[in-house]
CSV table of C-alpha atoms and ligand atoms in Angstrom, one decimal:
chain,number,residue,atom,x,y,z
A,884,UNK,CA,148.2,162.9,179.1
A,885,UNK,CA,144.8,165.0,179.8
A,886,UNK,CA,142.1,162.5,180.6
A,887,UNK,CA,139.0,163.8,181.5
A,888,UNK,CA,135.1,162.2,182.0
A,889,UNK,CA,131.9,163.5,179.8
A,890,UNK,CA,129.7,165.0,182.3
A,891,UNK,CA,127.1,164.3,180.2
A,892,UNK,CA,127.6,160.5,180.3
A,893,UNK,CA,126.3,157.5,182.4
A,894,UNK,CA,122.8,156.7,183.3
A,895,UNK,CA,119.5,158.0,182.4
A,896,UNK,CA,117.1,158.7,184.8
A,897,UNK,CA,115.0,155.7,184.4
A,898,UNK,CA,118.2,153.5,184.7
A,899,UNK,CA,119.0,155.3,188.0
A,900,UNK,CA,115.7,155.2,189.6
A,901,UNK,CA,115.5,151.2,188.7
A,902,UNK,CA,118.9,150.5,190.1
A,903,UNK,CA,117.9,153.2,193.4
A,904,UNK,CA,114.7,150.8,193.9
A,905,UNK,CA,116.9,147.7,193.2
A,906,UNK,CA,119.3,149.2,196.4
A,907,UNK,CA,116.7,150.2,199.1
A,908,UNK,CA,114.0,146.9,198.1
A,909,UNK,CA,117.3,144.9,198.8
A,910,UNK,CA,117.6,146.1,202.2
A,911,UNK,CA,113.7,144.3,202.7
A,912,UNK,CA,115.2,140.6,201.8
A,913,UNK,CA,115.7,138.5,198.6
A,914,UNK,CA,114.6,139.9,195.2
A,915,UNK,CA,115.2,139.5,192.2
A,916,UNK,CA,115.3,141.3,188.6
A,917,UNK,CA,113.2,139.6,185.6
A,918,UNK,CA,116.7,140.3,182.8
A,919,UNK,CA,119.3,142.1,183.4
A,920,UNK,CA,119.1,145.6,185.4
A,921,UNK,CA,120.8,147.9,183.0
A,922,UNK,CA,122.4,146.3,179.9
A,923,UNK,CA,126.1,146.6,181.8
A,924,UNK,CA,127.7,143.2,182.8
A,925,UNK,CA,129.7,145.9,185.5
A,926,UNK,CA,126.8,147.1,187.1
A,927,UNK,CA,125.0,143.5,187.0
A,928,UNK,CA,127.6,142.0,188.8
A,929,UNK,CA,128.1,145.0,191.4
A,930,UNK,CA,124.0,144.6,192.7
A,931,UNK,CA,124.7,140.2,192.3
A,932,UNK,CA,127.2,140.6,194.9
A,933,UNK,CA,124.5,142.4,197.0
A,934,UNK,CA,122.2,140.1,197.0
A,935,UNK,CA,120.4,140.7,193.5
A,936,UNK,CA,119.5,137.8,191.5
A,937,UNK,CA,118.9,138.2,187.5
A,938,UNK,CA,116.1,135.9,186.7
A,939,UNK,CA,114.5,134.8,183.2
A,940,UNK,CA,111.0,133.9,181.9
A,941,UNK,CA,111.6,130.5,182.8
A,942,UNK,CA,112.5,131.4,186.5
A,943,UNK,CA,109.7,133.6,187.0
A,944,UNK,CA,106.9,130.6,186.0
A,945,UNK,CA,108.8,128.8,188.6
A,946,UNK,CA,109.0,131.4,191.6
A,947,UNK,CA,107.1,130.4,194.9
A,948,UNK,CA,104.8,132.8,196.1
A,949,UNK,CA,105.7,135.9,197.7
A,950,UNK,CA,108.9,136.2,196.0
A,951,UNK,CA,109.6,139.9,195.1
A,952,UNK,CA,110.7,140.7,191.6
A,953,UNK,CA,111.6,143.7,190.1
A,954,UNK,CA,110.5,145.1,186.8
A,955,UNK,CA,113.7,147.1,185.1
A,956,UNK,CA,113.2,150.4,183.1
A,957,UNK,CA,112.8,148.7,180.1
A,958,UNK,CA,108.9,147.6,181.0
A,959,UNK,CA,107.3,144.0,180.1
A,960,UNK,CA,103.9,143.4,178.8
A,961,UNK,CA,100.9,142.7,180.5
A,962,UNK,CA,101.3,138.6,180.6
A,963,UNK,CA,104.4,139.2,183.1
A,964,UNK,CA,102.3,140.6,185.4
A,965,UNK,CA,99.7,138.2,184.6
A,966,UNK,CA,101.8,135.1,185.4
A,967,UNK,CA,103.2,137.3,188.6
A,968,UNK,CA,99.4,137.3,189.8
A,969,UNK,CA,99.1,134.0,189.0
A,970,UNK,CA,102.0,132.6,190.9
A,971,UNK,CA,101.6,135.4,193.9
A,972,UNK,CA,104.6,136.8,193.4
A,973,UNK,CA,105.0,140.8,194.3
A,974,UNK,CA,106.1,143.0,191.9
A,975,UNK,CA,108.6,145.8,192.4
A,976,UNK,CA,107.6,148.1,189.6
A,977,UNK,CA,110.8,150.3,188.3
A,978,UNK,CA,109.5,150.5,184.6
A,979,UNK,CA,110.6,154.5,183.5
A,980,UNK,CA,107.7,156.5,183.8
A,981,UNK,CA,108.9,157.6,180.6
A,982,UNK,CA,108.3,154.1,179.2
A,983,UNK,CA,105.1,153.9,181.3
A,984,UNK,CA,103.3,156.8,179.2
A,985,UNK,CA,104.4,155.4,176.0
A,986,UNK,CA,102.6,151.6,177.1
A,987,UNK,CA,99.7,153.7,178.0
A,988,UNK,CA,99.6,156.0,174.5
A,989,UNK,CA,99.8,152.5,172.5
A,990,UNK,CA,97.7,150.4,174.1
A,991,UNK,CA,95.1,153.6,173.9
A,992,UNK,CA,95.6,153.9,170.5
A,993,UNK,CA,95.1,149.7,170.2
A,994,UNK,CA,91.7,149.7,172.0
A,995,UNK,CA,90.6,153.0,169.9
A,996,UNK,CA,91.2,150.9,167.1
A,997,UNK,CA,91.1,147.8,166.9
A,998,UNK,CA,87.5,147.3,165.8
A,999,UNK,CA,88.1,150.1,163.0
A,1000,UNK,CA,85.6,149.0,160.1
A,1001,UNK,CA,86.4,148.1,157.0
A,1002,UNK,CA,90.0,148.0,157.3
A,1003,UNK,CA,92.2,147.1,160.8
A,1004,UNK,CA,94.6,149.1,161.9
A,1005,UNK,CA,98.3,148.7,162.0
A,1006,UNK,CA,100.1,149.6,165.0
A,1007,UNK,CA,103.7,150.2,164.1
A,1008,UNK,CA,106.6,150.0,166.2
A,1009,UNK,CA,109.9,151.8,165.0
A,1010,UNK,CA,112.6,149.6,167.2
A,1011,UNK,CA,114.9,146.5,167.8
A,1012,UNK,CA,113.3,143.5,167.1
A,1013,UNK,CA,113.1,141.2,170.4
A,1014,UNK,CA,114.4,144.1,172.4
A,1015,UNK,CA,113.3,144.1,176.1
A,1016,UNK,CA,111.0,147.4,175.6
A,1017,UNK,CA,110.2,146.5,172.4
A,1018,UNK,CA,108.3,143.2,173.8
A,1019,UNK,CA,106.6,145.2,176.6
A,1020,UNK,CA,105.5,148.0,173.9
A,1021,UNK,CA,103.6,145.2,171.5
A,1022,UNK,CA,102.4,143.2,174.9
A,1023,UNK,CA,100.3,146.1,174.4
A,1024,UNK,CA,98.5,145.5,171.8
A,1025,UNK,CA,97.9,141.9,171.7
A,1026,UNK,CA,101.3,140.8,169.9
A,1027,UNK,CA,100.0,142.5,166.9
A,1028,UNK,CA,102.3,145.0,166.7
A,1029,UNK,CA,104.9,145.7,163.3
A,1030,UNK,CA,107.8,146.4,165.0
A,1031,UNK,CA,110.5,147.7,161.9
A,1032,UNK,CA,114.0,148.5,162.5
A,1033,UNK,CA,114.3,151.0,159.5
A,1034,UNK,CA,112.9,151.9,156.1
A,1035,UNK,CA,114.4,148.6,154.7
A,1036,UNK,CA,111.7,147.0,155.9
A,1037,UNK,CA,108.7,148.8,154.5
A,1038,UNK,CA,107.5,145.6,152.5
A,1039,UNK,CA,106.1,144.4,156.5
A,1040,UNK,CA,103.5,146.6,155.8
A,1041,UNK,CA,100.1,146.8,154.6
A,1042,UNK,CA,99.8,149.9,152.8
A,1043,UNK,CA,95.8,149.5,152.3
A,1044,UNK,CA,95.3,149.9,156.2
A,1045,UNK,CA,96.3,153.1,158.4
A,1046,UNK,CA,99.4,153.1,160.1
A,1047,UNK,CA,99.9,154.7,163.5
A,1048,UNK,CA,103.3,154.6,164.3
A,1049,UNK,CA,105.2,154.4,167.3
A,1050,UNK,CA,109.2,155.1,168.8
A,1051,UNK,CA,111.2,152.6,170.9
A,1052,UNK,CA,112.3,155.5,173.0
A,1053,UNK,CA,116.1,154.9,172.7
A,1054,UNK,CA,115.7,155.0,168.7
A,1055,UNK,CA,117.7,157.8,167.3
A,1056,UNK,CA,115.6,160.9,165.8
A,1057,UNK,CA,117.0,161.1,162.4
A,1058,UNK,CA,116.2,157.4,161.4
A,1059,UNK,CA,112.4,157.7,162.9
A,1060,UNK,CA,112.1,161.0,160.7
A,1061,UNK,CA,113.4,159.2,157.2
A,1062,UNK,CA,110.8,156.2,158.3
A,1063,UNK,CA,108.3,158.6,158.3
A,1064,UNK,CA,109.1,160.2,155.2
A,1065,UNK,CA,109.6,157.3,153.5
A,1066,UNK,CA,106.5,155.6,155.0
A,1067,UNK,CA,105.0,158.7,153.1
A,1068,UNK,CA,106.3,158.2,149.7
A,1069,UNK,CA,105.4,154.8,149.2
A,1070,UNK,CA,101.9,156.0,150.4
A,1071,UNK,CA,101.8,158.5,147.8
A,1072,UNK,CA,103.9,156.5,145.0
A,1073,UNK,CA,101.1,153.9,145.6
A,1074,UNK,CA,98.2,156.4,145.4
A,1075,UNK,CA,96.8,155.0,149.0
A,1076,UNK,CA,94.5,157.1,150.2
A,1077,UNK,CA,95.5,155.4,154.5
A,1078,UNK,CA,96.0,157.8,157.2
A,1079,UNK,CA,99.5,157.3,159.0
A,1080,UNK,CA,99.5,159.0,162.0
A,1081,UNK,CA,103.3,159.4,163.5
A,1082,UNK,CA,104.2,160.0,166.6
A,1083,UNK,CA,107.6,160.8,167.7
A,1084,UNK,CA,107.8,159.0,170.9
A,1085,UNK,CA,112.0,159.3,171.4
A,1086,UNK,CA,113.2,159.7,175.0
A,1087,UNK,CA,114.9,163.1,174.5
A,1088,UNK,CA,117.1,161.7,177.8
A,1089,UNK,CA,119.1,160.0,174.9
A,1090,UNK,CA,118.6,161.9,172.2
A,1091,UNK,CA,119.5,165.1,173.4
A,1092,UNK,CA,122.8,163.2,174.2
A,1093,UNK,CA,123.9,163.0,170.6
A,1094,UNK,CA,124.7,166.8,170.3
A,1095,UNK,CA,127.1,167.0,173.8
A,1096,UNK,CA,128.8,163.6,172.9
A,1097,UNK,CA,129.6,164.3,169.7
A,1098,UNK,CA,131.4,167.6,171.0
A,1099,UNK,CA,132.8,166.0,173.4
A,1100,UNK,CA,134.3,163.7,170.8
A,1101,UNK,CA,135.7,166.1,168.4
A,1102,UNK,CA,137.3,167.9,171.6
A,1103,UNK,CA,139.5,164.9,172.6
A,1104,UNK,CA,142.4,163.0,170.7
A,1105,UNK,CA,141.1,159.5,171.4
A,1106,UNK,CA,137.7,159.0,172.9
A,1107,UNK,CA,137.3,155.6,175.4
A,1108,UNK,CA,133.7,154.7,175.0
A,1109,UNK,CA,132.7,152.5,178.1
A,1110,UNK,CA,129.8,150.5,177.3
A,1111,UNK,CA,128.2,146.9,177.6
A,1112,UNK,CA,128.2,144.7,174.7
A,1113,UNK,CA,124.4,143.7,174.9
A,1114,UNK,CA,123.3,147.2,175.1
A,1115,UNK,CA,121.8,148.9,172.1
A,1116,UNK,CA,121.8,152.1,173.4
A,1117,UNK,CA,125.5,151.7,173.6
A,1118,UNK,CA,126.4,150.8,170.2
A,1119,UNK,CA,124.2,153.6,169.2
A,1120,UNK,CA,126.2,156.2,170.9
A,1121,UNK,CA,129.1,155.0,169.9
A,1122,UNK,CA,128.7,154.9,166.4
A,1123,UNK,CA,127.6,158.9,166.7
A,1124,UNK,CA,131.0,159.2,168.6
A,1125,UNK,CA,133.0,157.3,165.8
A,1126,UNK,CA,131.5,159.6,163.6
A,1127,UNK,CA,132.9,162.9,165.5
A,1128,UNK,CA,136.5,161.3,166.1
A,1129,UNK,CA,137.5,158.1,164.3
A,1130,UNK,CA,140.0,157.9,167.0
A,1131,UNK,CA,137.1,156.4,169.4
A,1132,UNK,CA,138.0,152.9,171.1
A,1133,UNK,CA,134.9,150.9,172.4
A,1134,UNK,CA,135.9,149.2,175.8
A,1135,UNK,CA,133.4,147.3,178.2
A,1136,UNK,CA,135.8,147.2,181.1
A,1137,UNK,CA,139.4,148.7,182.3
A,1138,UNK,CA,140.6,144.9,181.4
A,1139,UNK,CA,140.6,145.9,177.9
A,1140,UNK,CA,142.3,148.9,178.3
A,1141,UNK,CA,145.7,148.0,177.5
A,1142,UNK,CA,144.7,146.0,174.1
A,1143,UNK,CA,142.3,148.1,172.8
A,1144,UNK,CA,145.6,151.2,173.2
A,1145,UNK,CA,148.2,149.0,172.0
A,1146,UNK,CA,145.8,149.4,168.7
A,1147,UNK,CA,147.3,153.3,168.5
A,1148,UNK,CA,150.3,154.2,167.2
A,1149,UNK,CA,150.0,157.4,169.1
A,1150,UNK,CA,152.4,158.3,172.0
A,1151,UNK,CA,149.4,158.9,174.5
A,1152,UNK,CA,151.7,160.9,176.7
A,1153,UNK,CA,151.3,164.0,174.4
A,1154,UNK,CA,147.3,162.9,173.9
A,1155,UNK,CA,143.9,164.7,175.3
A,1156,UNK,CA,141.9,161.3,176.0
A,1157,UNK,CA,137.9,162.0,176.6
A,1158,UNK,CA,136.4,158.6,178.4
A,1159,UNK,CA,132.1,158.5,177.7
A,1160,UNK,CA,129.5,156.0,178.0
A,1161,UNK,CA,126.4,154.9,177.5
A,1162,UNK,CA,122.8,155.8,179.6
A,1163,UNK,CA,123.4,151.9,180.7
A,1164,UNK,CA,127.5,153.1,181.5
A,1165,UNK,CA,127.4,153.6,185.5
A,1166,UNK,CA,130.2,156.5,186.2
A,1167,UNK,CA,132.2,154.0,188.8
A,1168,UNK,CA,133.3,152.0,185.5
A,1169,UNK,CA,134.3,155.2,183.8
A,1170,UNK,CA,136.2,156.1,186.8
A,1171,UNK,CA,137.7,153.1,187.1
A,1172,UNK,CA,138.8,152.9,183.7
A,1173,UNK,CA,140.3,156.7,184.1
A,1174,UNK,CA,141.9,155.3,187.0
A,1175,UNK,CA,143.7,152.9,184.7
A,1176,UNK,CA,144.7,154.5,182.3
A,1177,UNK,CA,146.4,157.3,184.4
A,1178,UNK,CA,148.9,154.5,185.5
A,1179,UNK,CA,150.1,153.6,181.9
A,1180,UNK,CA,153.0,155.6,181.5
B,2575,SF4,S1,116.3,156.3,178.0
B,2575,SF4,FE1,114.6,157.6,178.7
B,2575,SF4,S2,112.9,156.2,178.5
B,2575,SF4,FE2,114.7,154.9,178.5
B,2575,SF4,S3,115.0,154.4,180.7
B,2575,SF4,FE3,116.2,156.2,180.3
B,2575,SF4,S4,114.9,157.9,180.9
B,2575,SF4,FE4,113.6,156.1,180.6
């Protein structure tokens, strides 16, 4: 069996600079993160054991002064660090500048707006509903944020005021450009005259990931994608794998490894096996996993 690693895989750099704060802030005393670090039970549990401790909204109105939390890459909105202010609590800011840029440009375009005479604008948010970022992205503007998972969902709009849309920036490219097109059509089918101004605002980190994995995929027998259940950007990746080799098992740990093969009737002996990941999929669990699987004869 040929088992080899995508080089291309593991975390972003906004995932490693949060989990690189998380590590040195640790060596200062106690702190913990508001939601999990990375969206990888793994790597959660690896920074718990060093002291790390994964903390809720509830928590966090709860805290005694001076605690030290830190923000992950995902962002909040402005009423976390409103309540941390509040409660005197210091904030250890890893939000992705990447992520950073894109609160700015939307809350920018919010205050530009929101007095807009005669009709309001509509901020629109192309994303997962409820999604960490996502929340931080419409803290921006109030709460009053659309935020539409795909062009399903078009009836959430208000077609007789503008639309200025927006990207979660792990969304892939293709479905933000047939929301825009089809944003467009109703526009015209409906004779509006509204201005929707569109701006791509994808992390190419991830999207430019697509491309390599999908090569990767199609140059393997079976493909072990390494990922954590609760992470979008994971499910996402491996559906685009799937697509480039049907032979593509989705594994969260090396536990799994055994039942997930067992579902193969192929002699993996004879096999090229290609183990990916996620930007949330730290390269110690792909290891480990290659590890494994080098041991089953
Ligand atoms: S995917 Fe991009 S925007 Fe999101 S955390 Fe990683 S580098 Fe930052």
């Amino acid at each position: 069996m040929i088992i080899s690693i995508d080089q291309n895989s593991g975390f972003c750099f906004g995932v490693t600079r949060a989990i690189n704060a998380a590590e040195s802030e640790l060596a200062n005393g106690p702190l913990c993160c508001l939601g999990d670090i990375v969206h990888n039970g793994q790597e959660v549990k690896r920074l718990e054991t060093k002291g790390l401790q994964t903390i809720d909204y509830d928590d966090l109105r709860t805290l005694p002064a001076h605690s030290r939390v830190l923000l992950r890459a995902h962002g909040e909105p402005p009423s976390t660090y409103w309540i941390a202010r509040q409660r005197g609590i210091e904030i250890i800011d890893a939000t992705c500048p990447v992520v950073k840029k894109l609160q700015d440009r939307i809350r920018a375009c919010y205050e530009a707006h929101k007095n807009d005479e005669p009709l309001p604008p509509q901020i629109v948010i192309y994303g997962k509903p409820g999604h960490a970022e996502v929340i931080g992205l419409q803290g921006q503007t109030n709460g009053t944020a659309v935020v539409i998972e795909s062009a399903d969902q078009l009836d959430r709009l208000d077609f007789t005021r503008p639309i200025y849309l927006f990207s979660q920036t792990t969304k892939s490219i293709e479905g933000f450009n047939a929301l825009v097109e089809a944003i467009q059509s109703q526009i015209s089918n409906l004779k509006s005259q509204i201005v929707l101004e569109a701006h791509d605002t994808i992390c190419r980190n991830v999207a430019n990931r697509v491309a390599e994995l999908q090569a990767f995929a199609r140059a393997n027998d079976i493909v072990l994608f390494v990922g954590g259940t609760k992470s979008s950007n994971a499910r996402v990746l491996y559906s685009h794998c799937l697509e480039a080799n049907p032979n593509t098992l989705f594994i969260a740990s090396p536990d799994e490894l055994e039942e997930k093969l067992s579902t193969l009737n192929s002699q993996l002996s004879t096999l090229k096996v290609g183990i990916c990941g996620a930007t949330s999929t730290p390269l110690w669990l792909m290891e480990q996993v290659r590890d494994k699987l080098s041991l089953i004869p």
